[in-house]
Coordinates of N, CA and C in Angstrom, one line a residue:
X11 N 50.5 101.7 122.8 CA 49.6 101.5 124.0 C 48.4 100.7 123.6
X12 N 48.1 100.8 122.3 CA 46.8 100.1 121.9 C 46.7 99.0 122.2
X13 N 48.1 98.1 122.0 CA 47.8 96.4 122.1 C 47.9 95.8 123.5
X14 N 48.4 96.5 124.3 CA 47.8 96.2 126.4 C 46.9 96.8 126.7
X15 N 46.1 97.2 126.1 CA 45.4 98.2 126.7 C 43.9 97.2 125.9
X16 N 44.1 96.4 125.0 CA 42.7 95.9 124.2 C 42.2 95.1 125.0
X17 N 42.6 94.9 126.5 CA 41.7 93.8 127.2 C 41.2 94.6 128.5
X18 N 41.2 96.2 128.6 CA 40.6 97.3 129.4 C 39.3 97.6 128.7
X19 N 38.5 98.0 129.0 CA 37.8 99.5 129.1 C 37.0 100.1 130.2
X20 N 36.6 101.3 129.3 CA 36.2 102.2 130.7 C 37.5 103.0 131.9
X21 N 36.8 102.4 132.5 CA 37.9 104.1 133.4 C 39.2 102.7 133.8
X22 N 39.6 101.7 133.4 CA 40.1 100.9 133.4 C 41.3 101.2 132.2
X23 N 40.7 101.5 131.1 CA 41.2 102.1 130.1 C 41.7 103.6 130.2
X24 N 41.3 104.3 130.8 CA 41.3 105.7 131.3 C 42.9 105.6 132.2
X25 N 42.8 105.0 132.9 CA 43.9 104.8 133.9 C 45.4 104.1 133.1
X26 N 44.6 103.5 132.4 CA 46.1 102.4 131.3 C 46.8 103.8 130.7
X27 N 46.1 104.6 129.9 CA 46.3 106.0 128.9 C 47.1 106.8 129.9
X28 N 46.6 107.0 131.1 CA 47.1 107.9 131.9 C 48.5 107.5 132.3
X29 N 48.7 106.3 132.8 CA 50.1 105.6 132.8 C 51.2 106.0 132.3
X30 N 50.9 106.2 130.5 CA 51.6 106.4 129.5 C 51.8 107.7 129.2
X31 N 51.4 108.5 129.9 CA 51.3 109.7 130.1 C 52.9 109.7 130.7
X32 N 52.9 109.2 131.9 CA 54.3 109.2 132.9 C 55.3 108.4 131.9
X33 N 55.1 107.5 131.3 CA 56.3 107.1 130.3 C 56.7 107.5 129.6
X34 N 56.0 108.7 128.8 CA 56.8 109.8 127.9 C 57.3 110.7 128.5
X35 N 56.9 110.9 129.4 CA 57.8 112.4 130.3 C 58.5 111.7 130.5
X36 N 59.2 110.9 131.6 CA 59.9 109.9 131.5 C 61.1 109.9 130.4
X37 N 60.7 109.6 129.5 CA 61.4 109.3 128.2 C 61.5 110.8 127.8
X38 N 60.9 111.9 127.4 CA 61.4 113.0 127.3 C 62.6 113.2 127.8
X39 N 62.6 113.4 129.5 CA 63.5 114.4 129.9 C 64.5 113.2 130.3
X40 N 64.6 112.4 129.9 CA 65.8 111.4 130.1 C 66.8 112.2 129.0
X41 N 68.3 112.1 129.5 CA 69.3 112.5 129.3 C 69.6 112.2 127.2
X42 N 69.3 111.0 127.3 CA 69.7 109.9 126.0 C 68.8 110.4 125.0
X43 N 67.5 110.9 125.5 CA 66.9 111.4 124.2 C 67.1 113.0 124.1
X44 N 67.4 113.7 124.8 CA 67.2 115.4 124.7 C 67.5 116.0 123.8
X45 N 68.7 115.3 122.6 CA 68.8 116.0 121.7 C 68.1 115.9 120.7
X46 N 67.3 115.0 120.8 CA 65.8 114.9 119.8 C 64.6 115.7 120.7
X47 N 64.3 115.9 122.5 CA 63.5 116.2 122.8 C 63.9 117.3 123.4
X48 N 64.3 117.6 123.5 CA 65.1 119.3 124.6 C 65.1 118.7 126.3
X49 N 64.9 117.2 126.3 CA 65.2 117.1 128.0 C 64.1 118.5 128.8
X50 N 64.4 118.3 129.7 CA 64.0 119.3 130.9 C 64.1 121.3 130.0
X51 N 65.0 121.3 129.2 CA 65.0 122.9 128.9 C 63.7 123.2 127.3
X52 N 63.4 121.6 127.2 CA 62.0 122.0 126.1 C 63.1 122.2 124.7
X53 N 61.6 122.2 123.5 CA 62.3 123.1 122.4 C 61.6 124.2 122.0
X54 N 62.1 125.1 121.4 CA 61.7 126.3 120.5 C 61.0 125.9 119.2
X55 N 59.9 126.2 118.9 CA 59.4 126.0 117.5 C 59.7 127.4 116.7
X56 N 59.7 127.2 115.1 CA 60.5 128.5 114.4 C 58.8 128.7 114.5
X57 N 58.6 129.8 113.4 CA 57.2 130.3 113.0 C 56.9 129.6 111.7
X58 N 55.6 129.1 112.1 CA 55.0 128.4 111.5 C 54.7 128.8 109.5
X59 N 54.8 128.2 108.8 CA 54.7 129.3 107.6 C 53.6 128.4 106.9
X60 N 53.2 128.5 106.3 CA 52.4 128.1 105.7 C 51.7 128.6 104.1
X61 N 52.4 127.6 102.9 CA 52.4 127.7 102.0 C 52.7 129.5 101.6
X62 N 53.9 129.8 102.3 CA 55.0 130.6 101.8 C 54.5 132.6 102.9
X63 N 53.4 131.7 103.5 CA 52.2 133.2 104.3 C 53.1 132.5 106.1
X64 N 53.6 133.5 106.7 CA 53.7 133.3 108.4 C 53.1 133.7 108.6
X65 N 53.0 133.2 110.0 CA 51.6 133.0 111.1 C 52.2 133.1 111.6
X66 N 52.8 134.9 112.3 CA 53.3 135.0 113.3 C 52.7 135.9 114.3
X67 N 50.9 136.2 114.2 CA 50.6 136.3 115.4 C 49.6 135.7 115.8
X68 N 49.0 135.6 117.1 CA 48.4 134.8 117.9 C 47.0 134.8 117.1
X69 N 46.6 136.0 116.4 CA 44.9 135.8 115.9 C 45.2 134.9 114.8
X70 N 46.3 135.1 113.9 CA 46.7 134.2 112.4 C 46.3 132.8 112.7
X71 N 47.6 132.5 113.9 CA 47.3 131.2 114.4 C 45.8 130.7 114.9
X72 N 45.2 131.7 115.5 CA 43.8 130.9 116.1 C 43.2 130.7 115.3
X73 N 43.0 131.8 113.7 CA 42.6 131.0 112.6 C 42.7 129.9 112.4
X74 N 44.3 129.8 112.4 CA 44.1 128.5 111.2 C 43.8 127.4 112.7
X75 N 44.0 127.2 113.9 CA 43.6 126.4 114.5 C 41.7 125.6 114.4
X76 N 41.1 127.3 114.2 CA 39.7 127.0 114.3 C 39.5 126.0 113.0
X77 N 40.0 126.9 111.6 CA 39.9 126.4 110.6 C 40.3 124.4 110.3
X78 N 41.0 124.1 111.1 CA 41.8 122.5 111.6 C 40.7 121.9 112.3
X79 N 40.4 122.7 113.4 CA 39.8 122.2 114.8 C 38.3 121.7 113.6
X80 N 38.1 123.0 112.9 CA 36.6 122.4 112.1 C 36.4 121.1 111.2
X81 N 37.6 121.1 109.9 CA 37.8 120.1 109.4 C 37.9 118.9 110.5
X82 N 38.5 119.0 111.2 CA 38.7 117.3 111.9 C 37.4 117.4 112.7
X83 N 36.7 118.1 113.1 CA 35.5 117.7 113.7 C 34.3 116.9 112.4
X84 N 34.7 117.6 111.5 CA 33.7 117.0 110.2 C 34.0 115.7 109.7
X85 N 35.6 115.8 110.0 CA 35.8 114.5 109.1 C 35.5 113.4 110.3
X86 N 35.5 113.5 111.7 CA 35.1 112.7 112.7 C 33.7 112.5 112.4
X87 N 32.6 113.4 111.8 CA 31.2 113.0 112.1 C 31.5 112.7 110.7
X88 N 32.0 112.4 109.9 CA 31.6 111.1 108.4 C 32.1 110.2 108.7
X89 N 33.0 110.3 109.4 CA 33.3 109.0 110.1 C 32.5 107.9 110.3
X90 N 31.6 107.9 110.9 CA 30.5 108.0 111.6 C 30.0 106.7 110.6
X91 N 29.6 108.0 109.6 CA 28.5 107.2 108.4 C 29.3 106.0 107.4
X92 N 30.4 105.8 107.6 CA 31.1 104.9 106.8 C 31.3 103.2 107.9
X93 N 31.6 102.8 106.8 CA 31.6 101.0 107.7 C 32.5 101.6 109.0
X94 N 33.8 101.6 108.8 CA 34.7 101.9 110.1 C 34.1 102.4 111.6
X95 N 33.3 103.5 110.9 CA 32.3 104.4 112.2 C 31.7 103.6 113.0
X96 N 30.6 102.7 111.6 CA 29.7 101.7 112.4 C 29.9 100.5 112.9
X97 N 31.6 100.0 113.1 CA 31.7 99.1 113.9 C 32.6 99.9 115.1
X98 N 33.1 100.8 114.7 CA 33.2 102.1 115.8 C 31.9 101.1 117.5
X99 N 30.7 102.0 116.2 CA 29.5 102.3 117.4 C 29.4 100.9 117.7
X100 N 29.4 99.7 117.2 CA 29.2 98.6 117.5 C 29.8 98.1 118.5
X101 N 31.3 98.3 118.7 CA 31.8 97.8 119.4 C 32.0 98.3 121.2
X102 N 31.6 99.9 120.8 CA 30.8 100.7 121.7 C 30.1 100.3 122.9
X103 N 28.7 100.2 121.8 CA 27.3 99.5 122.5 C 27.6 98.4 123.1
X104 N 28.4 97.1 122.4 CA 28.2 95.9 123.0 C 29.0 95.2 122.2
X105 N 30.8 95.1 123.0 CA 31.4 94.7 121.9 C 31.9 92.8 121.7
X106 N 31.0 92.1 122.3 CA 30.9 90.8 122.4 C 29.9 90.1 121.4
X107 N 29.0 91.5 121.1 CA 27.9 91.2 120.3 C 28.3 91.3 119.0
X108 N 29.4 92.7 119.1 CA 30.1 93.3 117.7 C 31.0 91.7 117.0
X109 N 31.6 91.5 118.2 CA 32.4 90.0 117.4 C 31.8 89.1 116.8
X110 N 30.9 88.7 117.8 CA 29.8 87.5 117.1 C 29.4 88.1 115.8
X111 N 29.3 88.8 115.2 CA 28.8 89.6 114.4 C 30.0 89.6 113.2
X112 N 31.2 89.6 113.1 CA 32.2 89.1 112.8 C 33.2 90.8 112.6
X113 N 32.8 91.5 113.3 CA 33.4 92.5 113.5 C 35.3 92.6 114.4
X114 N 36.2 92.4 113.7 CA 37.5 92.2 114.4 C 37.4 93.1 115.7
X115 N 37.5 92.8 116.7 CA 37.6 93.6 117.9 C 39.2 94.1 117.8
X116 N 40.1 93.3 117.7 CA 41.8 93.6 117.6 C 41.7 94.9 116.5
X117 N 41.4 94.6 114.9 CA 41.7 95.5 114.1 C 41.1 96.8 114.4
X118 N 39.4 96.9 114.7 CA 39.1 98.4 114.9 C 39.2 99.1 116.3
X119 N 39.7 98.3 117.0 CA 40.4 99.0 118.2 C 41.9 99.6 118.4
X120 N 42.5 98.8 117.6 CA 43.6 99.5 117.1 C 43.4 100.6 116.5
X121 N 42.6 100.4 115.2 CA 42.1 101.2 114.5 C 41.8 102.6 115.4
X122 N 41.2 102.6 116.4 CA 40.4 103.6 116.7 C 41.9 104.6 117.7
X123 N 42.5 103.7 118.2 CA 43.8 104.2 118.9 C 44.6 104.8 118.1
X124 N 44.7 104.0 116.8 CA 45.7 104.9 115.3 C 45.0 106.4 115.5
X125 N 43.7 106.2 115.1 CA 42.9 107.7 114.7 C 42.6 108.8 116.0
X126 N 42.6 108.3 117.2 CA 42.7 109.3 118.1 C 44.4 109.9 118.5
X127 N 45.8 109.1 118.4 CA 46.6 109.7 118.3 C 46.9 110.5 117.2
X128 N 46.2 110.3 116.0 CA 46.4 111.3 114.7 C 46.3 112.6 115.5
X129 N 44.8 112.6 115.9 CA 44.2 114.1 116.4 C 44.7 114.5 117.1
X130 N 45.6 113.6 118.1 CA 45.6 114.0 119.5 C 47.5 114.6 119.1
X131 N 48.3 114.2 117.5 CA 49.2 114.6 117.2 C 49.3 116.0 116.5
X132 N 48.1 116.2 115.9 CA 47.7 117.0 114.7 C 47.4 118.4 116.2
X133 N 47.0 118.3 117.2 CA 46.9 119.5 117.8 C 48.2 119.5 118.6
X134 N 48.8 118.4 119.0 CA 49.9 118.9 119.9 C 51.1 120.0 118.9
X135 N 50.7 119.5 117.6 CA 52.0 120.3 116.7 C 51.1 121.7 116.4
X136 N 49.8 122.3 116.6 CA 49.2 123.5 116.5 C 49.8 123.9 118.2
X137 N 49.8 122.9 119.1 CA 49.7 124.1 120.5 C 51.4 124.3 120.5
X138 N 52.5 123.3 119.9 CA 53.5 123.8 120.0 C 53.6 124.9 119.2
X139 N 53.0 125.0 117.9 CA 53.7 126.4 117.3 C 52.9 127.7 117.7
X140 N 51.5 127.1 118.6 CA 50.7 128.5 118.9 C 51.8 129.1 120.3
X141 N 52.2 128.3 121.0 CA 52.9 128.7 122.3 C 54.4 129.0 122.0
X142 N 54.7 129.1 120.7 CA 56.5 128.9 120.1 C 57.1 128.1 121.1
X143 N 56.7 127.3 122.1 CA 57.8 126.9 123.1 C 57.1 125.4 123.6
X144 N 57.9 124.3 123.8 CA 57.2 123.2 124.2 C 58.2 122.4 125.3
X145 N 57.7 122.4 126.7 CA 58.3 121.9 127.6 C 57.4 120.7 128.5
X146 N 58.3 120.0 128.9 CA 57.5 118.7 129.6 C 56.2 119.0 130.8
X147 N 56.9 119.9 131.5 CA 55.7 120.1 132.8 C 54.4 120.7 131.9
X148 N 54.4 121.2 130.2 CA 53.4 121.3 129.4 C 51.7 120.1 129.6
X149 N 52.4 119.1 130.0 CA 52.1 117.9 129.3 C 51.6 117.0 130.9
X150 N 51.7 117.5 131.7 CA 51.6 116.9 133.3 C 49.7 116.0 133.4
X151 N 50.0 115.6 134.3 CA 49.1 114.6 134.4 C 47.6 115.7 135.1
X152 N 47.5 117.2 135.1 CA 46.6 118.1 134.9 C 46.0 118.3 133.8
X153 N 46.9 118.1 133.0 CA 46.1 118.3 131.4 C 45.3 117.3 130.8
X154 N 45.9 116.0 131.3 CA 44.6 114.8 131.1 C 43.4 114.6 131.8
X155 N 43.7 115.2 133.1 CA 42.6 115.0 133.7 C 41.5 116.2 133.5
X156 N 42.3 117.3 133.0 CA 41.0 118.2 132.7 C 40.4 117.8 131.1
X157 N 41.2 117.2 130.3 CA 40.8 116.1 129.2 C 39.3 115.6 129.6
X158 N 40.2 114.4 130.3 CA 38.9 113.6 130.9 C 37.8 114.3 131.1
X159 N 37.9 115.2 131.9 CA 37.0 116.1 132.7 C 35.6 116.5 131.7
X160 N 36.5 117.8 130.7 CA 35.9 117.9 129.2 C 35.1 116.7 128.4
X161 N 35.6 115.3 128.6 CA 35.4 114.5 127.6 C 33.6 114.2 128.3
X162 N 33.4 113.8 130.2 CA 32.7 113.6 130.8 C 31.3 114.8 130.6
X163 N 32.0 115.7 131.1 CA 31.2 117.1 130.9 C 30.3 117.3 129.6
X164 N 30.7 117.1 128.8 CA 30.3 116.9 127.2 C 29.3 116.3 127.2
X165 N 30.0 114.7 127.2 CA 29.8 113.7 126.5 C 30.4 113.0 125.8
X166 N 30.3 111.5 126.3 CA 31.2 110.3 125.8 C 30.3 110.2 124.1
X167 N 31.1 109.7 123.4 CA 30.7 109.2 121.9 C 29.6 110.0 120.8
X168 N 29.9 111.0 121.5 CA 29.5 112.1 120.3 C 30.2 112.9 120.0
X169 N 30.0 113.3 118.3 CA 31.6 114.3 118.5 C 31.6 115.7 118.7
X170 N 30.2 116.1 119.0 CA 30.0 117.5 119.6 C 30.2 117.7 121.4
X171 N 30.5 115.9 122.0 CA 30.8 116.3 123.4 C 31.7 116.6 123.7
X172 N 33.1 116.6 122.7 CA 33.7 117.2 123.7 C 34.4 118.0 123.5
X173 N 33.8 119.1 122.4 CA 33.3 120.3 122.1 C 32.5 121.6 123.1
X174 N 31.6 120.7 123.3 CA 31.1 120.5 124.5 C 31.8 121.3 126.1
X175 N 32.5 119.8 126.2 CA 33.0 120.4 127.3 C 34.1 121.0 127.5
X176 N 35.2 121.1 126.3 CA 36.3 122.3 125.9 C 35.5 123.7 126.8
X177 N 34.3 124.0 126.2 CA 34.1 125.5 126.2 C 33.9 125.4 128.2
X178 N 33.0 124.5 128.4 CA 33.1 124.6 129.9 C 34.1 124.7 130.9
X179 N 35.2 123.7 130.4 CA 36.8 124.0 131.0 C 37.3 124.6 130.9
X180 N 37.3 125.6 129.8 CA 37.6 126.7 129.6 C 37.1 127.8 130.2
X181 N 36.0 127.9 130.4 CA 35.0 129.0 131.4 C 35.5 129.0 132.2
X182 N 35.6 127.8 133.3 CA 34.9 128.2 134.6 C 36.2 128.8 135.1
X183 N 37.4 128.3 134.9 CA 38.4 129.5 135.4 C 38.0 130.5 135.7
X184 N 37.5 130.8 134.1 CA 37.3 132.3 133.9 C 36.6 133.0 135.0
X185 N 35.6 132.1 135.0 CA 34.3 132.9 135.5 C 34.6 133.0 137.1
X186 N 35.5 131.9 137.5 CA 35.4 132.2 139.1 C 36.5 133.4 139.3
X187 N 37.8 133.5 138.4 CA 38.4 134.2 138.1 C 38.0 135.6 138.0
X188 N 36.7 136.2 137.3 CA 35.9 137.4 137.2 C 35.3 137.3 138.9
X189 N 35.2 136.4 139.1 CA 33.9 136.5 140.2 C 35.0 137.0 141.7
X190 N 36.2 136.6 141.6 CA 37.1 136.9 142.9 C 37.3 138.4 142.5
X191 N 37.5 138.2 141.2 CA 38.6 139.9 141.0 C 37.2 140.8 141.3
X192 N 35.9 140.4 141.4 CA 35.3 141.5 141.9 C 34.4 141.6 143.1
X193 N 35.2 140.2 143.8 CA 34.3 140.4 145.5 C 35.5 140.1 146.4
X194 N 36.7 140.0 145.6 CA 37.8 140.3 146.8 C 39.1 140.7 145.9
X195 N 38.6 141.7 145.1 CA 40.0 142.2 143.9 C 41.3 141.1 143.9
X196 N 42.5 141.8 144.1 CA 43.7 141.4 143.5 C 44.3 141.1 144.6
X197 N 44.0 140.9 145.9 CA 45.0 140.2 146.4 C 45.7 139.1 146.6
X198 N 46.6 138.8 147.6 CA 47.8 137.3 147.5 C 46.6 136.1 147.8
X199 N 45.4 136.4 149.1 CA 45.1 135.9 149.3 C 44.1 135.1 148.7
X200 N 43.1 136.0 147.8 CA 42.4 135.3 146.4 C 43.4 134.6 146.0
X201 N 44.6 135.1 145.1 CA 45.2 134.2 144.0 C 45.0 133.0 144.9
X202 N 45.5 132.8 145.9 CA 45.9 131.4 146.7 C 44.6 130.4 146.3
X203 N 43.3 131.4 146.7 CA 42.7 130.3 146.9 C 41.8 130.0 145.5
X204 N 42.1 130.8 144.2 CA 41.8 130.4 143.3 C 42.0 129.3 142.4
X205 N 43.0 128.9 142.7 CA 43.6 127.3 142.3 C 42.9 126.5 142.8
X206 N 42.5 125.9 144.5 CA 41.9 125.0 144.9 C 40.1 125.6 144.4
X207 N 39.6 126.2 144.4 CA 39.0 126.6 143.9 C 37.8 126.2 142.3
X208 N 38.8 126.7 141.9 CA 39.1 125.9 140.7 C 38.6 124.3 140.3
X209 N 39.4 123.1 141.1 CA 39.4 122.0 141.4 C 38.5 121.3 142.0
X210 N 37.6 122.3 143.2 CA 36.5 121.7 143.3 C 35.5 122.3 142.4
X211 N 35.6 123.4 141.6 CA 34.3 123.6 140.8 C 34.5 122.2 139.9
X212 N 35.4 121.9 139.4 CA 35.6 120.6 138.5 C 35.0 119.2 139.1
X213 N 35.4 118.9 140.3 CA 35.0 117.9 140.9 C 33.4 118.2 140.9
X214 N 32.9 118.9 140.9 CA 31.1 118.7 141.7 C 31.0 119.1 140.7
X215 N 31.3 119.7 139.2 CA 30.7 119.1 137.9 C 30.5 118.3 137.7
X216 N 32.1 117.2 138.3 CA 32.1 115.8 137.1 C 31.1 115.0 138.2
X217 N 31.4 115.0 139.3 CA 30.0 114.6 140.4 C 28.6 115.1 139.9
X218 N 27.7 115.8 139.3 CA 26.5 116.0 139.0 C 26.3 116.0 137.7
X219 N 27.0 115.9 136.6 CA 27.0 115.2 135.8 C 27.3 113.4 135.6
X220 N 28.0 113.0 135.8 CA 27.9 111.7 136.3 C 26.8 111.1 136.8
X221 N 26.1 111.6 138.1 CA 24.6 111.1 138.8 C 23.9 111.5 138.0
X222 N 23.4 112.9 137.8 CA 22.2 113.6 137.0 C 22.5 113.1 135.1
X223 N 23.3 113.6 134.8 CA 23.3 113.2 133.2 C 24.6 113.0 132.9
X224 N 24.9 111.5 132.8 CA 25.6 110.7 132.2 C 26.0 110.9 130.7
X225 N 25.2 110.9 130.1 CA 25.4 111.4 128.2 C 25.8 113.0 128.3
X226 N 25.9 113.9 129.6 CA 26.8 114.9 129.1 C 25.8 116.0 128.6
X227 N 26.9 116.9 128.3 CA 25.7 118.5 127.7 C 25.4 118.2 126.5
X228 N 25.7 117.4 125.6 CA 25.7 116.9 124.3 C 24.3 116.2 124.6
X229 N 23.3 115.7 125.6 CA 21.8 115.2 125.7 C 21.5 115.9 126.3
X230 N 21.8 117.1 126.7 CA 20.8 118.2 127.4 C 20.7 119.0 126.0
X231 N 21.0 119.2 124.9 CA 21.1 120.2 124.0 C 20.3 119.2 122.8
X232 N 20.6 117.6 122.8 CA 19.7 117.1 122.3 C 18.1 117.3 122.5
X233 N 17.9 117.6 124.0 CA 16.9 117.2 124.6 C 15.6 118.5 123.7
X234 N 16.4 119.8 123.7 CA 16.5 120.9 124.1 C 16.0 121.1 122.4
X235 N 16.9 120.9 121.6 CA 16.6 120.9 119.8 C 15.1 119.9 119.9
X236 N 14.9 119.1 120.2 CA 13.8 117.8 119.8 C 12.5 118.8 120.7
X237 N 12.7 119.3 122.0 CA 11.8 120.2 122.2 C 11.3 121.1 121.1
X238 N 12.5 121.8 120.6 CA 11.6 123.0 119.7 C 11.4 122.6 118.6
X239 N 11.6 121.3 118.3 CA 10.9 120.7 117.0 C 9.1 120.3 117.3
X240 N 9.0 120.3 118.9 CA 7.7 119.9 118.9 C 7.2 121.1 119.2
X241 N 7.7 122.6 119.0 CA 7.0 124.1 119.5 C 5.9 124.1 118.3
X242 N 4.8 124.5 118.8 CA 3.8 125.0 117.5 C 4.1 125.1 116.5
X243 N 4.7 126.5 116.1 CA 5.2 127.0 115.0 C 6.3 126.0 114.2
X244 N 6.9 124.3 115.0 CA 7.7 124.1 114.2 C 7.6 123.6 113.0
X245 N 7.9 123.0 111.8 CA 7.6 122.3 110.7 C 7.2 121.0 110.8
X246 N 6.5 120.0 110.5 CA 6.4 119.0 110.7 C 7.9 118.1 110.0

């Protein structure tokens, strides 16, 4: 997808990604591949073992997930500091300026597509063995968009945004989820309307983020640290 996709960006690019979304399902549950992909009935993952110890229950696993999720967050921020990073951010900021400059636009954009499918393969094989079961409607075009969602919510080009906004997507279920079961308990007619629900709490996030703060919770928490550096008591 990298090499059609290198004359997009922005939500131009957002939309290209999303595309290919439908061409793997697609290709999944097609007949011709199933016995490499399980088609429509998914496959079974065994239990995960690792270096001779199974991880066969859900806390083992969240360990070793956090312990992954940490490493690749760190090795993302050295990233950073190394040449690759900084034509990374170059091409970022202003990537016309990055070329003149003699920065390959082709190589580190590929580049950058190689290294986000790593991560983005490196957790699909933790969420297949955390769920023992992996099936196509897994993978629907809800999961990208609450992606996206997360990535906005955060913040674009830092690697604590969308960290960031993980924890938020994750909440608000929750929270509106707590908030029905105790002002209109358990019945048919909450569940119903907790799903739509749901979708506009999402929307008039990514609506008030977007207008009000652009850079995400990742520059409200900047803003927020550089405050208490200027508190009295801080150190110079």
């Amino acid at each position: 997808m990298g090499l059609p996709s290198l004359r997009v960006k922005g939500l131009y690019l957002a939309v290209a990604t999303l595309a290919a979304n439908f061409i793997v399902i697609f290709l999944i549950e097609e007949d011709l591949f199933a016995p490499w992909t399980g088609g429509m009935v998914g496959l079974n993952t065994n239990v995960p073992n690792l270096l001779g110890w199974e991880l066969d229950t859900k806390r083992e696993m969240f360990g070793l997930i956090a312990v992954v999720g940490l490493v690749s967050l760190l090795a993302a921020q050295n990233l950073i500091r190394t040449r690759v990073g900084r034509a990374f951010i170059a091409i970022r900021d202003r990537d016309y300026s990055a070329e003149i400059l003699g920065i390959s636009l082709l190589r580190y954009k590929l580049m950058s597509f190689a290294l986000s499918a790593a991560y983005c393969g490196l957790a699909g094989a933790l969420f297949a063995y955390f769920y023992a079961r992996i099936l196509p409607e897994q993978f629907e075009l809800a999961l990208s968009l609450n992606l996206v969602a997360a990535l906005i919510i955060g913040g674009m080009g830092r690697t604590m945004g969308p960290v960031f906004g993980v924890i938020i997507v994750v909440m608000v279920p929750e929270v509106i989820k707590v908030l029905f079961g105790a002002l209109a308990g358990d019945s048919a007619g909450a569940g119903q309307l907790r799903a739509p629900l749901q979708q506009i709490a999402f929307g008039v996030l990514l609506v008030l983020f977007l207008l009000k703060e652009p850079l995400g919770i990742n520059q409200i928490v900047d803003r927020i640290l550089r405050a208490a550096n200027r508190w009295p008591f801080a150190r110079g």
